[in-house]
Amino acid sequence: MQLAPFFPILYRILQPTFPHCLWAGNPNLKTIALTFDDGPHPTYTPELLEVLDYYAIPASFFWLGACVNRAPFTAKQVYDRGHWIGLHGYDHRSFPVLTTVELQQSLRATQDAIAKACRIDPNSVRDVRPPNGLFTPQILNSLNQWQYRAVMWSVVPEDWVRPGVATVVQRVLQQVSNGSMIVLHDGVCGGQDVAATTAQLVPQLLHQGYQFVTVDTLWQQAQAFTRRHS
């Protein structure tokens, strides 16, 4: 059974319950973030980069440390193009099954892999998206204590089960709104279609007047919106 129809409902329930995560940006601004999980992949990610290059739009990538170590050249290609980089854990194990020490080690190992591949300060990569979107209040507290920023999502078309490019595009277009954070995958599950999906999706969203920004920009816009309305 595909879960895509239930993700918008889940989002509406969880977002107010965990307000310190980034779920979306400013609902009054026509900006959206295109994000990609589970990479980098030595084949699928370069195919995706060609599409992003063609439209000259920024994206955000949440990487697995193991994949960075397997494809460091691809990781460097992504970083050199100015895309935003975040953490997705070292090997896609759900955070709740890890001990506190294991979670911290997983995040640090991923930071170190990114730092080595991209030649940057490991502490500059602070955004964390939990694999499968699973976390607990205790995990969020730990992330805050370690000075990470927890990033979630607002549009999840379930592309990793490969329902077809047209279906994924349709799901995104039905759900997208101001400030949306869209989740696609450029890893082993779903990455086969990610370039084709993005190539169809981006021009339609641009035609609707959306501006693509990074997750970091969504953070800034969301925080400014919250300050004005608190």
JSON list of C-alpha atoms in Angstrom, two decimals:
[
{"chain": "A", "resi": 1, "resn": "MET", "atom": "CA", "xyz": [0.00, 0.00, 0.00]},
{"chain": "A", "resi": 2, "resn": "GLN", "atom": "CA", "xyz": [1.34, 3.42, -0.93]},
{"chain": "A", "resi": 3, "resn": "LEU", "atom": "CA", "xyz": [1.33, 5.98, 1.85]},
{"chain": "A", "resi": 4, "resn": "ALA", "atom": "CA", "xyz": [1.49, 9.15, -0.24]},
{"chain": "A", "resi": 5, "resn": "PRO", "atom": "CA", "xyz": [-2.16, 10.15, 0.42]},
{"chain": "A", "resi": 6, "resn": "PHE", "atom": "CA", "xyz": [-1.54, 10.09, 4.17]},
{"chain": "A", "resi": 7, "resn": "PHE", "atom": "CA", "xyz": [1.59, 12.27, 4.28]},
{"chain": "A", "resi": 8, "resn": "PRO", "atom": "CA", "xyz": [-0.31, 15.59, 4.02]},
{"chain": "A", "resi": 9, "resn": "ILE", "atom": "CA", "xyz": [-2.49, 14.51, 6.96]},
{"chain": "A", "resi": 10, "resn": "LEU", "atom": "CA", "xyz": [0.56, 13.44, 8.97]},
{"chain": "A", "resi": 11, "resn": "TYR", "atom": "CA", "xyz": [2.22, 16.76, 8.20]},
{"chain": "A", "resi": 12, "resn": "ARG", "atom": "CA", "xyz": [-0.76, 18.73, 9.54]},
{"chain": "A", "resi": 13, "resn": "ILE", "atom": "CA", "xyz": [-0.67, 16.71, 12.76]},
{"chain": "A", "resi": 14, "resn": "LEU", "atom": "CA", "xyz": [3.08, 16.75, 13.39]},
{"chain": "A", "resi": 15, "resn": "GLN", "atom": "CA", "xyz": [4.00, 20.27, 12.35]},
{"chain": "A", "resi": 16, "resn": "PRO", "atom": "CA", "xyz": [2.33, 22.11, 15.26]},
{"chain": "A", "resi": 17, "resn": "THR", "atom": "CA", "xyz": [3.46, 19.38, 17.69]},
{"chain": "A", "resi": 18, "resn": "PHE", "atom": "CA", "xyz": [7.15, 19.87, 16.86]},
{"chain": "A", "resi": 19, "resn": "PRO", "atom": "CA", "xyz": [7.47, 23.56, 15.97]},
{"chain": "A", "resi": 20, "resn": "HIS", "atom": "CA", "xyz": [11.24, 23.70, 16.42]},
{"chain": "A", "resi": 21, "resn": "CYS", "atom": "CA", "xyz": [11.79, 21.55, 13.32]},
{"chain": "A", "resi": 22, "resn": "LEU", "atom": "CA", "xyz": [11.79, 23.19, 9.92]},
{"chain": "A", "resi": 23, "resn": "TRP", "atom": "CA", "xyz": [8.72, 21.87, 8.11]},
{"chain": "A", "resi": 24, "resn": "ALA", "atom": "CA", "xyz": [8.22, 24.68, 5.59]},
{"chain": "A", "resi": 25, "resn": "GLY", "atom": "CA", "xyz": [9.10, 28.29, 4.97]},
{"chain": "A", "resi": 26, "resn": "ASN", "atom": "CA", "xyz": [7.06, 31.50, 5.03]},
{"chain": "A", "resi": 27, "resn": "PRO", "atom": "CA", "xyz": [3.49, 30.80, 3.84]},
{"chain": "A", "resi": 28, "resn": "ASN", "atom": "CA", "xyz": [3.26, 34.35, 2.50]},
{"chain": "A", "resi": 29, "resn": "LEU", "atom": "CA", "xyz": [6.23, 34.01, 0.14]},
{"chain": "A", "resi": 30, "resn": "LYS", "atom": "CA", "xyz": [6.14, 32.11, -3.14]},
{"chain": "A", "resi": 31, "resn": "THR", "atom": "CA", "xyz": [9.42, 30.34, -2.39]},
{"chain": "A", "resi": 32, "resn": "ILE", "atom": "CA", "xyz": [9.92, 26.58, -2.23]},
{"chain": "A", "resi": 33, "resn": "ALA", "atom": "CA", "xyz": [12.84, 24.22, -1.59]},
{"chain": "A", "resi": 34, "resn": "LEU", "atom": "CA", "xyz": [13.60, 21.17, -3.68]},
{"chain": "A", "resi": 35, "resn": "THR", "atom": "CA", "xyz": [15.41, 18.63, -1.50]},
{"chain": "A", "resi": 36, "resn": "PHE", "atom": "CA", "xyz": [16.99, 15.26, -2.26]},
{"chain": "A", "resi": 37, "resn": "ASP", "atom": "CA", "xyz": [17.69, 12.46, 0.22]},
{"chain": "A", "resi": 38, "resn": "ASP", "atom": "CA", "xyz": [19.85, 9.31, 0.31]},
{"chain": "A", "resi": 39, "resn": "GLY", "atom": "CA", "xyz": [22.67, 10.38, -2.01]},
{"chain": "A", "resi": 40, "resn": "PRO", "atom": "CA", "xyz": [25.06, 11.10, -3.41]},
{"chain": "A", "resi": 41, "resn": "HIS", "atom": "CA", "xyz": [24.83, 8.41, -6.09]},
{"chain": "A", "resi": 42, "resn": "PRO", "atom": "CA", "xyz": [27.56, 8.16, -8.74]},
{"chain": "A", "resi": 43, "resn": "THR", "atom": "CA", "xyz": [25.02, 7.84, -11.58]},
{"chain": "A", "resi": 44, "resn": "TYR", "atom": "CA", "xyz": [21.72, 9.35, -10.50]},
{"chain": "A", "resi": 45, "resn": "THR", "atom": "CA", "xyz": [23.09, 12.48, -8.84]},
{"chain": "A", "resi": 46, "resn": "PRO", "atom": "CA", "xyz": [25.12, 13.69, -11.88]},
{"chain": "A", "resi": 47, "resn": "GLU", "atom": "CA", "xyz": [22.02, 13.14, -14.04]},
{"chain": "A", "resi": 48, "resn": "LEU", "atom": "CA", "xyz": [20.06, 15.30, -11.61]},
{"chain": "A", "resi": 49, "resn": "LEU", "atom": "CA", "xyz": [22.76, 17.97, -11.57]},
{"chain": "A", "resi": 50, "resn": "GLU", "atom": "CA", "xyz": [22.40, 18.38, -15.34]},
{"chain": "A", "resi": 51, "resn": "VAL", "atom": "CA", "xyz": [18.74, 19.29, -14.87]},
{"chain": "A", "resi": 52, "resn": "LEU", "atom": "CA", "xyz": [19.44, 21.68, -12.00]},
{"chain": "A", "resi": 53, "resn": "ASP", "atom": "CA", "xyz": [22.23, 23.28, -14.05]},
{"chain": "A", "resi": 54, "resn": "TYR", "atom": "CA", "xyz": [19.91, 23.71, -17.04]},
{"chain": "A", "resi": 55, "resn": "TYR", "atom": "CA", "xyz": [17.34, 25.63, -15.02]},
{"chain": "A", "resi": 56, "resn": "ALA", "atom": "CA", "xyz": [19.99, 27.31, -12.82]},
{"chain": "A", "resi": 57, "resn": "ILE", "atom": "CA", "xyz": [18.13, 26.58, -9.60]},
{"chain": "A", "resi": 58, "resn": "PRO", "atom": "CA", "xyz": [19.53, 25.76, -6.15]},
{"chain": "A", "resi": 59, "resn": "ALA", "atom": "CA", "xyz": [18.60, 22.57, -4.32]},
{"chain": "A", "resi": 60, "resn": "SER", "atom": "CA", "xyz": [19.38, 20.99, -0.96]},
{"chain": "A", "resi": 61, "resn": "PHE", "atom": "CA", "xyz": [20.84, 17.51, -0.47]},
{"chain": "A", "resi": 62, "resn": "PHE", "atom": "CA", "xyz": [20.64, 15.38, 2.68]},
{"chain": "A", "resi": 63, "resn": "TRP", "atom": "CA", "xyz": [23.44, 12.87, 2.42]},
{"chain": "A", "resi": 64, "resn": "LEU", "atom": "CA", "xyz": [24.28, 9.50, 3.89]},
{"chain": "A", "resi": 65, "resn": "GLY", "atom": "CA", "xyz": [27.88, 9.35, 5.08]},
{"chain": "A", "resi": 66, "resn": "ALA", "atom": "CA", "xyz": [28.40, 5.90, 3.56]},
{"chain": "A", "resi": 67, "resn": "CYS", "atom": "CA", "xyz": [27.29, 7.21, 0.15]},
{"chain": "A", "resi": 68, "resn": "VAL", "atom": "CA", "xyz": [29.60, 10.22, 0.41]},
{"chain": "A", "resi": 69, "resn": "ASN", "atom": "CA", "xyz": [32.52, 7.91, 1.09]},
{"chain": "A", "resi": 70, "resn": "ARG", "atom": "CA", "xyz": [31.57, 5.78, -1.94]},
{"chain": "A", "resi": 71, "resn": "ALA", "atom": "CA", "xyz": [31.14, 8.77, -4.27]},
{"chain": "A", "resi": 72, "resn": "PRO", "atom": "CA", "xyz": [33.31, 11.64, -3.00]},
{"chain": "A", "resi": 73, "resn": "PHE", "atom": "CA", "xyz": [33.81, 13.11, -6.49]},
{"chain": "A", "resi": 74, "resn": "THR", "atom": "CA", "xyz": [30.04, 13.35, -6.97]},
{"chain": "A", "resi": 75, "resn": "ALA", "atom": "CA", "xyz": [29.68, 14.97, -3.56]},
{"chain": "A", "resi": 76, "resn": "LYS", "atom": "CA", "xyz": [32.25, 17.59, -4.54]},
{"chain": "A", "resi": 77, "resn": "GLN", "atom": "CA", "xyz": [30.37, 18.26, -7.79]},
{"chain": "A", "resi": 78, "resn": "VAL", "atom": "CA", "xyz": [27.19, 19.01, -5.85]},
{"chain": "A", "resi": 79, "resn": "TYR", "atom": "CA", "xyz": [28.95, 21.24, -3.35]},
{"chain": "A", "resi": 80, "resn": "ASP", "atom": "CA", "xyz": [30.91, 23.13, -6.01]},
{"chain": "A", "resi": 81, "resn": "ARG", "atom": "CA", "xyz": [27.64, 24.11, -7.70]},
{"chain": "A", "resi": 82, "resn": "GLY", "atom": "CA", "xyz": [26.51, 25.91, -4.56]},
{"chain": "A", "resi": 83, "resn": "HIS", "atom": "CA", "xyz": [23.76, 23.54, -3.46]},
{"chain": "A", "resi": 84, "resn": "TRP", "atom": "CA", "xyz": [22.96, 23.27, 0.27]},
{"chain": "A", "resi": 85, "resn": "ILE", "atom": "CA", "xyz": [24.20, 20.19, 2.09]},
{"chain": "A", "resi": 86, "resn": "GLY", "atom": "CA", "xyz": [22.65, 18.47, 5.10]},
{"chain": "A", "resi": 87, "resn": "LEU", "atom": "CA", "xyz": [22.96, 15.21, 7.04]},
{"chain": "A", "resi": 88, "resn": "HIS", "atom": "CA", "xyz": [20.77, 12.11, 6.74]},
{"chain": "A", "resi": 89, "resn": "GLY", "atom": "CA", "xyz": [22.75, 9.84, 9.06]},
{"chain": "A", "resi": 90, "resn": "TYR", "atom": "CA", "xyz": [25.60, 7.57, 8.08]},
{"chain": "A", "resi": 91, "resn": "ASP", "atom": "CA", "xyz": [23.74, 4.51, 6.80]},
{"chain": "A", "resi": 92, "resn": "HIS", "atom": "CA", "xyz": [19.99, 5.30, 6.85]},
{"chain": "A", "resi": 93, "resn": "ARG", "atom": "CA", "xyz": [19.26, 3.57, 10.13]},
{"chain": "A", "resi": 94, "resn": "SER", "atom": "CA", "xyz": [16.24, 5.16, 11.81]},
{"chain": "A", "resi": 95, "resn": "PHE", "atom": "CA", "xyz": [17.38, 7.45, 14.61]},
{"chain": "A", "resi": 96, "resn": "PRO", "atom": "CA", "xyz": [15.07, 5.95, 17.28]},
{"chain": "A", "resi": 97, "resn": "VAL", "atom": "CA", "xyz": [16.86, 2.56, 17.02]},
{"chain": "A", "resi": 98, "resn": "LEU", "atom": "CA", "xyz": [20.22, 4.18, 17.78]},
{"chain": "A", "resi": 99, "resn": "THR", "atom": "CA", "xyz": [21.57, 4.95, 21.22]},
{"chain": "A", "resi": 100, "resn": "THR", "atom": "CA", "xyz": [22.42, 8.56, 21.94]},
{"chain": "A", "resi": 101, "resn": "VAL", "atom": "CA", "xyz": [26.11, 7.79, 21.46]},
{"chain": "A", "resi": 102, "resn": "GLU", "atom": "CA", "xyz": [25.47, 5.92, 18.21]},
{"chain": "A", "resi": 103, "resn": "LEU", "atom": "CA", "xyz": [23.39, 8.80, 16.84]},
{"chain": "A", "resi": 104, "resn": "GLN", "atom": "CA", "xyz": [26.07, 11.33, 17.65]},
{"chain": "A", "resi": 105, "resn": "GLN", "atom": "CA", "xyz": [28.72, 9.11, 16.07]},
{"chain": "A", "resi": 106, "resn": "SER", "atom": "CA", "xyz": [26.58, 8.64, 12.95]},
{"chain": "A", "resi": 107, "resn": "LEU", "atom": "CA", "xyz": [26.18, 12.38, 12.48]},
{"chain": "A", "resi": 108, "resn": "ARG", "atom": "CA", "xyz": [29.85, 13.12, 13.15]},
{"chain": "A", "resi": 109, "resn": "ALA", "atom": "CA", "xyz": [30.98, 10.39, 10.75]},
{"chain": "A", "resi": 110, "resn": "THR", "atom": "CA", "xyz": [28.75, 11.89, 8.06]},
{"chain": "A", "resi": 111, "resn": "GLN", "atom": "CA", "xyz": [30.09, 15.37, 8.71]},
{"chain": "A", "resi": 112, "resn": "ASP", "atom": "CA", "xyz": [33.63, 14.04, 8.46]},
{"chain": "A", "resi": 113, "resn": "ALA", "atom": "CA", "xyz": [32.89, 12.27, 5.16]},
{"chain": "A", "resi": 114, "resn": "ILE", "atom": "CA", "xyz": [31.41, 15.46, 3.72]},
{"chain": "A", "resi": 115, "resn": "ALA", "atom": "CA", "xyz": [34.30, 17.56, 5.00]},
{"chain": "A", "resi": 116, "resn": "LYS", "atom": "CA", "xyz": [36.83, 15.24, 3.41]},
{"chain": "A", "resi": 117, "resn": "ALA", "atom": "CA", "xyz": [35.02, 15.02, 0.05]},
{"chain": "A", "resi": 118, "resn": "CYS", "atom": "CA", "xyz": [34.11, 18.71, -0.24]},
{"chain": "A", "resi": 119, "resn": "ARG", "atom": "CA", "xyz": [37.14, 20.12, 1.62]},
{"chain": "A", "resi": 120, "resn": "ILE", "atom": "CA", "xyz": [35.10, 22.13, 4.08]},
{"chain": "A", "resi": 121, "resn": "ASP", "atom": "CA", "xyz": [34.80, 22.51, 7.83]},
{"chain": "A", "resi": 122, "resn": "PRO", "atom": "CA", "xyz": [32.73, 19.58, 9.15]},
{"chain": "A", "resi": 123, "resn": "ASN", "atom": "CA", "xyz": [31.01, 21.88, 11.63]},
{"chain": "A", "resi": 124, "resn": "SER", "atom": "CA", "xyz": [29.59, 23.95, 8.77]},
{"chain": "A", "resi": 125, "resn": "VAL", "atom": "CA", "xyz": [27.08, 21.17, 7.98]},
{"chain": "A", "resi": 126, "resn": "ARG", "atom": "CA", "xyz": [24.43, 21.40, 10.70]},
{"chain": "A", "resi": 127, "resn": "ASP", "atom": "CA", "xyz": [21.05, 20.56, 9.13]},
{"chain": "A", "resi": 128, "resn": "VAL", "atom": "CA", "xyz": [19.76, 17.06, 9.90]},
{"chain": "A", "resi": 129, "resn": "ARG", "atom": "CA", "xyz": [16.85, 15.23, 8.29]},
{"chain": "A", "resi": 130, "resn": "PRO", "atom": "CA", "xyz": [16.01, 11.98, 10.14]},
{"chain": "A", "resi": 131, "resn": "PRO", "atom": "CA", "xyz": [15.76, 8.91, 7.87]},
{"chain": "A", "resi": 132, "resn": "ASN", "atom": "CA", "xyz": [12.13, 7.94, 7.29]},
{"chain": "A", "resi": 133, "resn": "GLY", "atom": "CA", "xyz": [11.13, 11.11, 9.13]},
{"chain": "A", "resi": 134, "resn": "LEU", "atom": "CA", "xyz": [11.33, 9.24, 12.44]},
{"chain": "A", "resi": 135, "resn": "PHE", "atom": "CA", "xyz": [12.38, 10.96, 15.63]},
{"chain": "A", "resi": 136, "resn": "THR", "atom": "CA", "xyz": [11.36, 11.39, 19.26]},
{"chain": "A", "resi": 137, "resn": "PRO", "atom": "CA", "xyz": [11.25, 14.47, 21.51]},
{"chain": "A", "resi": 138, "resn": "GLN", "atom": "CA", "xyz": [14.43, 13.16, 23.16]},
{"chain": "A", "resi": 139, "resn": "ILE", "atom": "CA", "xyz": [16.19, 12.97, 19.79]},
{"chain": "A", "resi": 140, "resn": "LEU", "atom": "CA", "xyz": [15.16, 16.54, 18.99]},
{"chain": "A", "resi": 141, "resn": "ASN", "atom": "CA", "xyz": [16.50, 17.66, 22.35]},
{"chain": "A", "resi": 142, "resn": "SER", "atom": "CA", "xyz": [19.81, 15.93, 21.61]},
{"chain": "A", "resi": 143, "resn": "LEU", "atom": "CA", "xyz": [20.04, 17.55, 18.18]},
{"chain": "A", "resi": 144, "resn": "ASN", "atom": "CA", "xyz": [19.44, 20.95, 19.73]},
{"chain": "A", "resi": 145, "resn": "GLN", "atom": "CA", "xyz": [22.06, 20.32, 22.43]},
{"chain": "A", "resi": 146, "resn": "TRP", "atom": "CA", "xyz": [24.57, 19.33, 19.75]},
{"chain": "A", "resi": 147, "resn": "GLN", "atom": "CA", "xyz": [23.68, 22.49, 17.80]},
{"chain": "A", "resi": 148, "resn": "TYR", "atom": "CA", "xyz": [22.10, 20.74, 14.82]},
{"chain": "A", "resi": 149, "resn": "ARG", "atom": "CA", "xyz": [18.94, 21.97, 13.10]},
{"chain": "A", "resi": 150, "resn": "ALA", "atom": "CA", "xyz": [16.19, 19.39, 12.52]},
{"chain": "A", "resi": 151, "resn": "VAL", "atom": "CA", "xyz": [14.69, 19.53, 9.03]},
{"chain": "A", "resi": 152, "resn": "MET", "atom": "CA", "xyz": [11.51, 17.74, 8.02]},
{"chain": "A", "resi": 153, "resn": "TRP", "atom": "CA", "xyz": [9.27, 18.24, 4.95]},
{"chain": "A", "resi": 154, "resn": "SER", "atom": "CA", "xyz": [5.85, 19.34, 3.73]},
{"chain": "A", "resi": 155, "resn": "VAL", "atom": "CA", "xyz": [5.51, 17.59, 0.34]},
{"chain": "A", "resi": 156, "resn": "VAL", "atom": "CA", "xyz": [6.37, 13.87, 0.16]},
{"chain": "A", "resi": 157, "resn": "PRO", "atom": "CA", "xyz": [5.32, 12.23, -3.15]},
{"chain": "A", "resi": 158, "resn": "GLU", "atom": "CA", "xyz": [6.72, 8.83, -2.16]},
{"chain": "A", "resi": 159, "resn": "ASP", "atom": "CA", "xyz": [9.00, 8.66, -5.18]},
{"chain": "A", "resi": 160, "resn": "TRP", "atom": "CA", "xyz": [11.17, 5.98, -3.55]},
{"chain": "A", "resi": 161, "resn": "VAL", "atom": "CA", "xyz": [8.61, 3.28, -4.41]},
{"chain": "A", "resi": 162, "resn": "ARG", "atom": "CA", "xyz": [8.77, 4.40, -8.07]},
{"chain": "A", "resi": 163, "resn": "PRO", "atom": "CA", "xyz": [5.06, 4.89, -8.81]},
{"chain": "A", "resi": 164, "resn": "GLY", "atom": "CA", "xyz": [6.03, 6.52, -12.10]},
{"chain": "A", "resi": 165, "resn": "VAL", "atom": "CA", "xyz": [7.35, 9.96, -13.01]},
{"chain": "A", "resi": 166, "resn": "ALA", "atom": "CA", "xyz": [3.92, 11.31, -13.99]},
{"chain": "A", "resi": 167, "resn": "THR", "atom": "CA", "xyz": [2.42, 10.21, -10.66]},
{"chain": "A", "resi": 168, "resn": "VAL", "atom": "CA", "xyz": [5.19, 11.80, -8.62]},
{"chain": "A", "resi": 169, "resn": "VAL", "atom": "CA", "xyz": [4.91, 15.06, -10.56]},
{"chain": "A", "resi": 170, "resn": "GLN", "atom": "CA", "xyz": [1.12, 15.09, -10.15]},
{"chain": "A", "resi": 171, "resn": "ARG", "atom": "CA", "xyz": [1.38, 14.51, -6.39]},
{"chain": "A", "resi": 172, "resn": "VAL", "atom": "CA", "xyz": [3.80, 17.39, -5.96]},
{"chain": "A", "resi": 173, "resn": "LEU", "atom": "CA", "xyz": [1.72, 19.79, -8.04]},
{"chain": "A", "resi": 174, "resn": "GLN", "atom": "CA", "xyz": [-1.39, 18.90, -6.04]},
{"chain": "A", "resi": 175, "resn": "GLN", "atom": "CA", "xyz": [0.30, 19.58, -2.69]},
{"chain": "A", "resi": 176, "resn": "VAL", "atom": "CA", "xyz": [2.74, 22.41, -3.34]},
{"chain": "A", "resi": 177, "resn": "SER", "atom": "CA", "xyz": [2.11, 25.81, -1.77]},
{"chain": "A", "resi": 178, "resn": "ASN", "atom": "CA", "xyz": [4.06, 28.84, -0.58]},
{"chain": "A", "resi": 179, "resn": "GLY", "atom": "CA", "xyz": [7.03, 27.77, 1.52]},
{"chain": "A", "resi": 180, "resn": "SER", "atom": "CA", "xyz": [6.81, 24.08, 0.59]},
{"chain": "A", "resi": 181, "resn": "MET", "atom": "CA", "xyz": [9.73, 21.76, 1.17]},
{"chain": "A", "resi": 182, "resn": "ILE", "atom": "CA", "xyz": [9.58, 18.98, -1.42]},
{"chain": "A", "resi": 183, "resn": "VAL", "atom": "CA", "xyz": [11.34, 15.66, -0.79]},
{"chain": "A", "resi": 184, "resn": "LEU", "atom": "CA", "xyz": [12.69, 13.55, -3.65]},
{"chain": "A", "resi": 185, "resn": "HIS", "atom": "CA", "xyz": [15.41, 10.89, -3.64]},
{"chain": "A", "resi": 186, "resn": "ASP", "atom": "CA", "xyz": [18.62, 10.56, -5.67]},
{"chain": "A", "resi": 187, "resn": "GLY", "atom": "CA", "xyz": [19.82, 7.37, -3.97]},
{"chain": "A", "resi": 188, "resn": "VAL", "atom": "CA", "xyz": [19.33, 3.68, -4.66]},
{"chain": "A", "resi": 189, "resn": "CYS", "atom": "CA", "xyz": [15.56, 3.83, -4.05]},
{"chain": "A", "resi": 190, "resn": "GLY", "atom": "CA", "xyz": [13.93, 6.27, -6.45]},
{"chain": "A", "resi": 191, "resn": "GLY", "atom": "CA", "xyz": [17.08, 7.76, -7.92]},
{"chain": "A", "resi": 192, "resn": "GLN", "atom": "CA", "xyz": [16.51, 6.04, -11.26]},
{"chain": "A", "resi": 193, "resn": "ASP", "atom": "CA", "xyz": [13.67, 8.49, -11.95]},
{"chain": "A", "resi": 194, "resn": "VAL", "atom": "CA", "xyz": [14.87, 11.60, -10.14]},
{"chain": "A", "resi": 195, "resn": "ALA", "atom": "CA", "xyz": [16.34, 13.45, -13.13]},
{"chain": "A", "resi": 196, "resn": "ALA", "atom": "CA", "xyz": [13.26, 12.81, -15.28]},
{"chain": "A", "resi": 197, "resn": "THR", "atom": "CA", "xyz": [10.94, 13.81, -12.44]},
{"chain": "A", "resi": 198, "resn": "THR", "atom": "CA", "xyz": [12.84, 17.02, -11.77]},
{"chain": "A", "resi": 199, "resn": "ALA", "atom": "CA", "xyz": [12.98, 17.86, -15.47]},
{"chain": "A", "resi": 200, "resn": "GLN", "atom": "CA", "xyz": [9.17, 17.71, -15.65]},
{"chain": "A", "resi": 201, "resn": "LEU", "atom": "CA", "xyz": [8.49, 19.31, -12.30]},
{"chain": "A", "resi": 202, "resn": "VAL", "atom": "CA", "xyz": [10.74, 22.37, -12.33]},
{"chain": "A", "resi": 203, "resn": "PRO", "atom": "CA", "xyz": [9.39, 24.13, -15.44]},
{"chain": "A", "resi": 204, "resn": "GLN", "atom": "CA", "xyz": [5.80, 23.67, -14.26]},
{"chain": "A", "resi": 205, "resn": "LEU", "atom": "CA", "xyz": [6.61, 25.15, -10.85]},
{"chain": "A", "resi": 206, "resn": "LEU", "atom": "CA", "xyz": [8.52, 28.02, -12.43]},
{"chain": "A", "resi": 207, "resn": "HIS", "atom": "CA", "xyz": [5.52, 28.68, -14.69]},
{"chain": "A", "resi": 208, "resn": "GLN", "atom": "CA", "xyz": [3.35, 28.90, -11.56]},
{"chain": "A", "resi": 209, "resn": "GLY", "atom": "CA", "xyz": [5.64, 31.63, -10.27]},
{"chain": "A", "resi": 210, "resn": "TYR", "atom": "CA", "xyz": [7.54, 29.73, -7.60]},
{"chain": "A", "resi": 211, "resn": "GLN", "atom": "CA", "xyz": [11.11, 30.67, -6.77]},
{"chain": "A", "resi": 212, "resn": "PHE", "atom": "CA", "xyz": [13.48, 27.87, -5.74]},
{"chain": "A", "resi": 213, "resn": "VAL", "atom": "CA", "xyz": [15.60, 28.49, -2.65]},
{"chain": "A", "resi": 214, "resn": "THR", "atom": "CA", "xyz": [17.77, 26.39, -0.34]},
{"chain": "A", "resi": 215, "resn": "VAL", "atom": "CA", "xyz": [16.76, 24.95, 3.00]},
{"chain": "A", "resi": 216, "resn": "ASP", "atom": "CA", "xyz": [18.93, 27.59, 4.66]},
{"chain": "A", "resi": 217, "resn": "THR", "atom": "CA", "xyz": [16.84, 30.33, 3.04]},
{"chain": "A", "resi": 218, "resn": "LEU", "atom": "CA", "xyz": [13.64, 28.61, 4.17]},
{"chain": "A", "resi": 219, "resn": "TRP", "atom": "CA", "xyz": [15.01, 28.63, 7.72]},
{"chain": "A", "resi": 220, "resn": "GLN", "atom": "CA", "xyz": [15.62, 32.37, 7.54]},
{"chain": "A", "resi": 221, "resn": "GLN", "atom": "CA", "xyz": [12.21, 33.08, 6.04]},
{"chain": "A", "resi": 222, "resn": "ALA", "atom": "CA", "xyz": [10.38, 30.84, 8.52]},
{"chain": "A", "resi": 223, "resn": "GLN", "atom": "CA", "xyz": [12.13, 32.41, 11.51]},
{"chain": "A", "resi": 224, "resn": "ALA", "atom": "CA", "xyz": [11.39, 35.93, 10.27]},
{"chain": "A", "resi": 225, "resn": "PHE", "atom": "CA", "xyz": [7.72, 34.97, 9.79]},
{"chain": "A", "resi": 226, "resn": "THR", "atom": "CA", "xyz": [7.54, 33.48, 13.29]},
{"chain": "A", "resi": 227, "resn": "ARG", "atom": "CA", "xyz": [9.08, 36.60, 14.87]},
{"chain": "A", "resi": 228, "resn": "ARG", "atom": "CA", "xyz": [6.57, 38.86, 13.13]},
{"chain": "A", "resi": 229, "resn": "HIS", "atom": "CA", "xyz": [3.61, 36.76, 14.24]},
{"chain": "A", "resi": 230, "resn": "SER", "atom": "CA", "xyz": [4.64, 35.95, 17.81]}
]
